[in-house]
mmCIF file of C-alpha atoms in Angstrom:
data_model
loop_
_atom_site.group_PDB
_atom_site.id
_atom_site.type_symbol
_atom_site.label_atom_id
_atom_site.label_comp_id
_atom_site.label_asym_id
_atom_site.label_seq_id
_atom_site.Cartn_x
_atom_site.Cartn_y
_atom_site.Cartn_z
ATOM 1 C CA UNK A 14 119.009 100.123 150.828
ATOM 2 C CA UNK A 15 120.765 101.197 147.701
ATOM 3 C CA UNK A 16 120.453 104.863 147.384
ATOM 4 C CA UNK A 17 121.652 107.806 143.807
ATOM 5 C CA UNK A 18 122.425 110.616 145.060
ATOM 6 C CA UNK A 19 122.308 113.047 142.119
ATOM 7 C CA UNK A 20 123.449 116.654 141.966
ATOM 8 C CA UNK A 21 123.066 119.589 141.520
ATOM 9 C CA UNK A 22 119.192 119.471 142.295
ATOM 10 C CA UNK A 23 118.304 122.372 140.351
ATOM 11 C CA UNK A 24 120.563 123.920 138.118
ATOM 12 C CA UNK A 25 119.378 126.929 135.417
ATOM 13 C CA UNK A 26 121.777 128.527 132.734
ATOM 14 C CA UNK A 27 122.047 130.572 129.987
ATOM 15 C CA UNK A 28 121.446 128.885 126.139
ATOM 16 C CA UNK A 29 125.249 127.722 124.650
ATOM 17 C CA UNK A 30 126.541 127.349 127.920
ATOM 18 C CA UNK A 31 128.163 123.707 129.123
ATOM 19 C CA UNK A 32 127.333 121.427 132.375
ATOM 20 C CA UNK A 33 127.934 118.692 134.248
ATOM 21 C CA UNK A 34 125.404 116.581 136.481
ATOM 22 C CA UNK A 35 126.302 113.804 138.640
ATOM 23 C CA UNK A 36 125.174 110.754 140.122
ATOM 24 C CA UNK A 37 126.504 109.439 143.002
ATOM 25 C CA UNK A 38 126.388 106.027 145.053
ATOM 26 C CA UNK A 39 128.315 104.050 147.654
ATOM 27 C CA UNK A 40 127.121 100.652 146.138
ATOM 28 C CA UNK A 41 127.884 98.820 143.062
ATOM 29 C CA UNK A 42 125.538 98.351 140.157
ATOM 30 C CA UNK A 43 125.305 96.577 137.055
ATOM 31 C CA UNK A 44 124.284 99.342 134.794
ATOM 32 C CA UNK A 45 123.148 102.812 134.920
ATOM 33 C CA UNK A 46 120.773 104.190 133.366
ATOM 34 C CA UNK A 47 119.844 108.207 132.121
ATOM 35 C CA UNK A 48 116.393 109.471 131.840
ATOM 36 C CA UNK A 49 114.951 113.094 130.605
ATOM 37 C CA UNK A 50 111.483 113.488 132.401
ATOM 38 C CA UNK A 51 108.665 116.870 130.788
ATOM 39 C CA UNK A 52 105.969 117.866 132.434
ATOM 40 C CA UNK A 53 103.297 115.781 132.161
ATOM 41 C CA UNK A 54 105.073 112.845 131.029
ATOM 42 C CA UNK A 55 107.122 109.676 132.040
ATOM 43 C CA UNK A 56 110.862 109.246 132.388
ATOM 44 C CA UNK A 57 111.870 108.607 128.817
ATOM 45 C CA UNK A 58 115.459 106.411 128.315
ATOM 46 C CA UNK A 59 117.985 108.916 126.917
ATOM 47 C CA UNK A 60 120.991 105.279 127.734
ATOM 48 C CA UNK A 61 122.346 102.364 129.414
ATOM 49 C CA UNK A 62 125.491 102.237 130.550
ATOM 50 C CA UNK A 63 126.917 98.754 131.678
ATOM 51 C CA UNK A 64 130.525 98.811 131.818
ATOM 52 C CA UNK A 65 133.325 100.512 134.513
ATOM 53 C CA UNK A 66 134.639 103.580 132.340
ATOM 54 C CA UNK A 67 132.155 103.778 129.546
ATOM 55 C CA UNK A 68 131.630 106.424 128.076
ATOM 56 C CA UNK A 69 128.473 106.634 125.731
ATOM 57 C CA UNK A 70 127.640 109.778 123.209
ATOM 58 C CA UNK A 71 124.277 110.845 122.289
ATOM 59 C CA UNK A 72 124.653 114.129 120.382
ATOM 60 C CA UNK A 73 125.701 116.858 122.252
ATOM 61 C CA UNK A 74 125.127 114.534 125.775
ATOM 62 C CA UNK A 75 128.299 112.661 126.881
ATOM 63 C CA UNK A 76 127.582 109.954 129.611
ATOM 64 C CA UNK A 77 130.495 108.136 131.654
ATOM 65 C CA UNK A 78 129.949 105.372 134.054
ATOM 66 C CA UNK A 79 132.743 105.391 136.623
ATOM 67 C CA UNK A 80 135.084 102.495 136.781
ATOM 68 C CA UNK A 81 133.985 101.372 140.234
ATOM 69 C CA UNK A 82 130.402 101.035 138.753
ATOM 70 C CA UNK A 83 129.531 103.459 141.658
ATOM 71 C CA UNK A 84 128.801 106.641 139.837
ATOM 72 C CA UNK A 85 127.733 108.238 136.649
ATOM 73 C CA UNK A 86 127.698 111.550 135.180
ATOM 74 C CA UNK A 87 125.779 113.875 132.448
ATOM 75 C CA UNK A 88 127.865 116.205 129.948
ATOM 76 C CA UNK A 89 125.638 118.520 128.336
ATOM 77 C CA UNK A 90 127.906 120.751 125.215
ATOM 78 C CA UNK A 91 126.512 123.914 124.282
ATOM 79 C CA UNK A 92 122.779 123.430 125.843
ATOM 80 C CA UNK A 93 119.784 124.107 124.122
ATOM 81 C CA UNK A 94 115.844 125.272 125.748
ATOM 82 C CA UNK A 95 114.790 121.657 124.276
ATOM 83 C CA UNK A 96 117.158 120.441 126.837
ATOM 84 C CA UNK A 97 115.038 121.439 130.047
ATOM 85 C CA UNK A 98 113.734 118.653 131.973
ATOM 86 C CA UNK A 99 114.093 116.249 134.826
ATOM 87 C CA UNK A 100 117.159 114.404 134.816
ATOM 88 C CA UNK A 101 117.092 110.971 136.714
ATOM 89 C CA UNK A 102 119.796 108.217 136.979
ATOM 90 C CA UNK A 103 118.874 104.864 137.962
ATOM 91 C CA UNK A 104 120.834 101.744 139.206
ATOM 92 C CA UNK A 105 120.499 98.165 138.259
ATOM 93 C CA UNK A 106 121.731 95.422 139.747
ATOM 94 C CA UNK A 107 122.630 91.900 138.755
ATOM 95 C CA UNK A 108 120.131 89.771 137.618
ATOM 96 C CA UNK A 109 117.450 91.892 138.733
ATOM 97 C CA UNK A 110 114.781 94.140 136.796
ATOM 98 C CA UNK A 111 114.148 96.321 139.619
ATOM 99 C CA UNK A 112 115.080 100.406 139.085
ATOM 100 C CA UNK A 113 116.767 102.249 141.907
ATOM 101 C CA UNK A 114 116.075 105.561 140.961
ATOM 102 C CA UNK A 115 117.967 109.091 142.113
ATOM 103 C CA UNK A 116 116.981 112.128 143.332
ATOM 104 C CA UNK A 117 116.772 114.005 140.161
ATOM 105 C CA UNK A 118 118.340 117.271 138.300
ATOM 106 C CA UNK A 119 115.975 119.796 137.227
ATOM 107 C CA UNK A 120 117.486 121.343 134.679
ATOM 108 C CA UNK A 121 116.284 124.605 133.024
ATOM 109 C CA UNK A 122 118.213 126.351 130.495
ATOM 110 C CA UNK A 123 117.602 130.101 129.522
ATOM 111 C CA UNK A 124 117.345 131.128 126.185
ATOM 112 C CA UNK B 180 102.832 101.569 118.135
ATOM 113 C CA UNK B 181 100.722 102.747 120.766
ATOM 114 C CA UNK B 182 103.013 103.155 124.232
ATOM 115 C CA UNK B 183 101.807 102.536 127.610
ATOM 116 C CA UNK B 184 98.888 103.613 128.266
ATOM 117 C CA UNK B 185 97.491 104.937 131.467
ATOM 118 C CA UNK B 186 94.031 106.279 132.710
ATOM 119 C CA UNK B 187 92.586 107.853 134.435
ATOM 120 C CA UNK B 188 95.316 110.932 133.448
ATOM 121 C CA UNK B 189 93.509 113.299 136.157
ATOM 122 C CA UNK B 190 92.021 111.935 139.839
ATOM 123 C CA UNK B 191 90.804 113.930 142.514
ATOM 124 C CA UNK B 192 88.957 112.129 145.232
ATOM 125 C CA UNK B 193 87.963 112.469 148.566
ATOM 126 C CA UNK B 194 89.640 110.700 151.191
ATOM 127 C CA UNK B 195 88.236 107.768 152.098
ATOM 128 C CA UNK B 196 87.201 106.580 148.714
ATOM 129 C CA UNK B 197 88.313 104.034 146.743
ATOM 130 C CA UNK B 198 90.971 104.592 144.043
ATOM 131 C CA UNK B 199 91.635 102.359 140.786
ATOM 132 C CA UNK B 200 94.575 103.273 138.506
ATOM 133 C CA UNK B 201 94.725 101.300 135.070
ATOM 134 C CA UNK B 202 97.758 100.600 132.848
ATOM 135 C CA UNK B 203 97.832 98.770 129.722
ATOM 136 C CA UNK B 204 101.634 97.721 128.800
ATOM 137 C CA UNK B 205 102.964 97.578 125.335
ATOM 138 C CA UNK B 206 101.881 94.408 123.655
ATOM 139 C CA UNK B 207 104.551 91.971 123.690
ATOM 140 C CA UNK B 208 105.943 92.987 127.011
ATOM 141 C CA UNK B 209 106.474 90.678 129.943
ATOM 142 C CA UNK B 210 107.289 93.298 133.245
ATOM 143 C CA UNK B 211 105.070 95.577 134.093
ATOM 144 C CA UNK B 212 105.795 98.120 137.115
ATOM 145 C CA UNK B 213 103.777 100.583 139.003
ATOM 146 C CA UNK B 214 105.926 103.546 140.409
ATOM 147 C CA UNK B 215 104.735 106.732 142.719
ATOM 148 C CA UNK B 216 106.564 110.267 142.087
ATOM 149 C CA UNK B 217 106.915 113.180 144.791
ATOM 150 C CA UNK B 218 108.537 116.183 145.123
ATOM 151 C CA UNK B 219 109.827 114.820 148.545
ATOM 152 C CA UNK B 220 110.638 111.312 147.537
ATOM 153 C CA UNK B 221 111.282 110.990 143.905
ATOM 154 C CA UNK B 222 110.333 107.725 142.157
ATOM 155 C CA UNK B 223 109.879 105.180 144.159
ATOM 156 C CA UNK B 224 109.424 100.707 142.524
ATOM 157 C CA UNK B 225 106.194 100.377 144.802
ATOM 158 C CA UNK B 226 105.497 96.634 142.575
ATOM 159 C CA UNK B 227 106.385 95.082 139.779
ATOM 160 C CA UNK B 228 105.318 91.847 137.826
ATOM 161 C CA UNK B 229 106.674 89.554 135.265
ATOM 162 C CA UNK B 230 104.509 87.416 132.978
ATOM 163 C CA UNK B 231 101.245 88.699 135.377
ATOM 164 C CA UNK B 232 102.581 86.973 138.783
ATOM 165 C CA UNK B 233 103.793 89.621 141.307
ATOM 166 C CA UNK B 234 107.686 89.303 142.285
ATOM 167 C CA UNK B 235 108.674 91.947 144.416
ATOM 168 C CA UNK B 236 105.740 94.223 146.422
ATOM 169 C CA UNK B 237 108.021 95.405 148.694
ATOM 170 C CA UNK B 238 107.931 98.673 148.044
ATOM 171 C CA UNK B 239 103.959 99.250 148.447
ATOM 172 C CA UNK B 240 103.628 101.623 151.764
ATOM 173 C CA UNK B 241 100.600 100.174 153.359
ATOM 174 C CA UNK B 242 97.707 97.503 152.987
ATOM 175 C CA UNK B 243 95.867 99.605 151.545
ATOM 176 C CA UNK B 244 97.055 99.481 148.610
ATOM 177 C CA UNK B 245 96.837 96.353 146.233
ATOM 178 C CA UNK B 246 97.802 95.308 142.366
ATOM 179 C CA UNK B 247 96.599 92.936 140.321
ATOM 180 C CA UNK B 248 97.638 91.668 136.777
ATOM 181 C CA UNK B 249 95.077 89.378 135.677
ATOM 182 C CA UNK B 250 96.350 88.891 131.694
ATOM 183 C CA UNK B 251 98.995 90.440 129.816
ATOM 184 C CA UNK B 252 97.599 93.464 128.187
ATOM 185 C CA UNK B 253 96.077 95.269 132.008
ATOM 186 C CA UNK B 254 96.613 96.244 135.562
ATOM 187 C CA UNK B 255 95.321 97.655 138.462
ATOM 188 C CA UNK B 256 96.636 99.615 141.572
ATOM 189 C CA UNK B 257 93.929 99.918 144.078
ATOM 190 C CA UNK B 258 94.151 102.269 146.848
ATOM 191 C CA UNK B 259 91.561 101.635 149.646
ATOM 192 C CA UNK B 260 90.386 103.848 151.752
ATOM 193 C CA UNK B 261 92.454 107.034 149.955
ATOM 194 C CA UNK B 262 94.324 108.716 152.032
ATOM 195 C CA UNK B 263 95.710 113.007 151.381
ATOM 196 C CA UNK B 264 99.178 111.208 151.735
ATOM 197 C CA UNK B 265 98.624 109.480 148.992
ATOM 198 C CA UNK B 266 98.424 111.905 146.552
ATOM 199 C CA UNK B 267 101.210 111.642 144.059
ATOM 200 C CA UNK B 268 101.832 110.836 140.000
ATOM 201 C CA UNK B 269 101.370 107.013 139.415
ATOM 202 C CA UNK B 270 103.188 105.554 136.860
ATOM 203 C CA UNK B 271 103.019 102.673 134.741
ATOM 204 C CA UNK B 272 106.078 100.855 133.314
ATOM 205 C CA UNK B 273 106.623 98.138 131.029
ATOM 206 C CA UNK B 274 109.667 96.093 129.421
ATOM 207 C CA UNK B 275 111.223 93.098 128.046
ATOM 208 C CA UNK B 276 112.763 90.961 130.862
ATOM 209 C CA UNK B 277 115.577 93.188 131.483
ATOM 210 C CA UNK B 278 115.176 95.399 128.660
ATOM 211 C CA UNK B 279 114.380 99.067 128.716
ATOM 212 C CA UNK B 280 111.309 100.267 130.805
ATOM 213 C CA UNK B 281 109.103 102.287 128.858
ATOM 214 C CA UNK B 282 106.735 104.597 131.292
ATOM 215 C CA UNK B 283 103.388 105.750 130.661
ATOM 216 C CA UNK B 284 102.292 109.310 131.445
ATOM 217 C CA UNK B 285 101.256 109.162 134.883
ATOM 218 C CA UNK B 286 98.007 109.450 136.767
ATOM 219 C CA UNK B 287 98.026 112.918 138.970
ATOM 220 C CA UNK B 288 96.149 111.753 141.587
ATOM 221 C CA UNK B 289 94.662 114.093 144.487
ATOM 222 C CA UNK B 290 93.157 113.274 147.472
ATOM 223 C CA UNK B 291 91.049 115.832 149.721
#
């Protein structure tokens, strides 16, 4: 069984401030994905991330997939309240549509 | 364009009663997944299909529960008899062969 690990699990800070989340596995997948989850409301794709090393931008949100294809992490510059949410990462594998999702971030930030 | 849609948005049953959950994908789409969502266990693939035929139920926890897909445009997870265990958000996805998923907004069901 393929398992994410993500961390932190909860994390809260202040408006303008920077962080890091992470997303962590000891098998290989094809891509990873990055999804922001609101109350009341599905997992919505924030990116896909296919190759070892990439490193995707989406605003102020900096995504890296690691170049074992193993792990993934979440830069967030200068956060904003419209940034709280449910952060899940979720593996793919080759040839296969299935969605190994990880344990999630909830991330709150403070204004 | 009209996303996945999902009903009912709001369950609460008693257990031992029957349970349908409806999803209709986004037109044009070929997968269609059913995921559950708890605090304890995240989200968790309980079935998915592609072009209506089931590939991989793996993931469903017990007979009693069942999915159908009999056309393209709706599904059905049945849960039956309800358990208080069961009570979770169910949600719908649907994509492209490999593309993107694109998740409805859940059913919150409760069971008593």
């Amino acid at each position: 069984t393929q398992l994410l690990e993500q961390s932190p699990q909860f994390l809260s800070i202040q408006e303008g401030e920077n962080l890091t989340v992470y997303c962590n596995s000891s098998s290989v997948f094809s891509s990873l994905q990055w999804y922001r989850q609101e109350p009341g409301e599905g997992p919505v794709l924030l990116v896909t991330v296919v190759t070892g090393g990439e490193v995707k931008k989406l605003k102020r949100l900096t995504f890296q997939f690691g170049d074992a294809r193993k792990d993934s992490s979440l830069h967030i510059t200068a956060a904003q309240p419209g940034d709280t949410g449910l952060y899940l990462c979720a593996g793919t594998n080759f040839g296969n549509e299935k969605l190994t999702f990880g344990t999630g971030t909830r991330l709150t930030i403070i204004p | 364009d009209a996303g996945v849609i999902q009903s009912p948005r709001h369950e609460v049953t008693e257990m031992g009663q029957e349970v349908t959950l409806r999803c209709k994908p986004i037109s044009g789409h070929n997968s269609l997944f059913w995921y559950r969502q708890t605090m304890m266990r995240g989200l968790e693939l309980l079935i998915y299909f592609n072009n209506n035929v089931p590939i991989d139920d793996s993931g469903m926890p017990e007979d009693r529960f069942s999915a159908k897909m009999p056309n393209a445009s709706f599904s059905t997870l049945k849960i039956q008899p309800s358990e208080p265990r069961d009570s979770a958000v169910y949600f719908c996805a649907s994509s492209l062969r490999v593309g993107p998923q694109h998740f409805g907004d859940g059913t919150r069901l409760s069971i008593l």
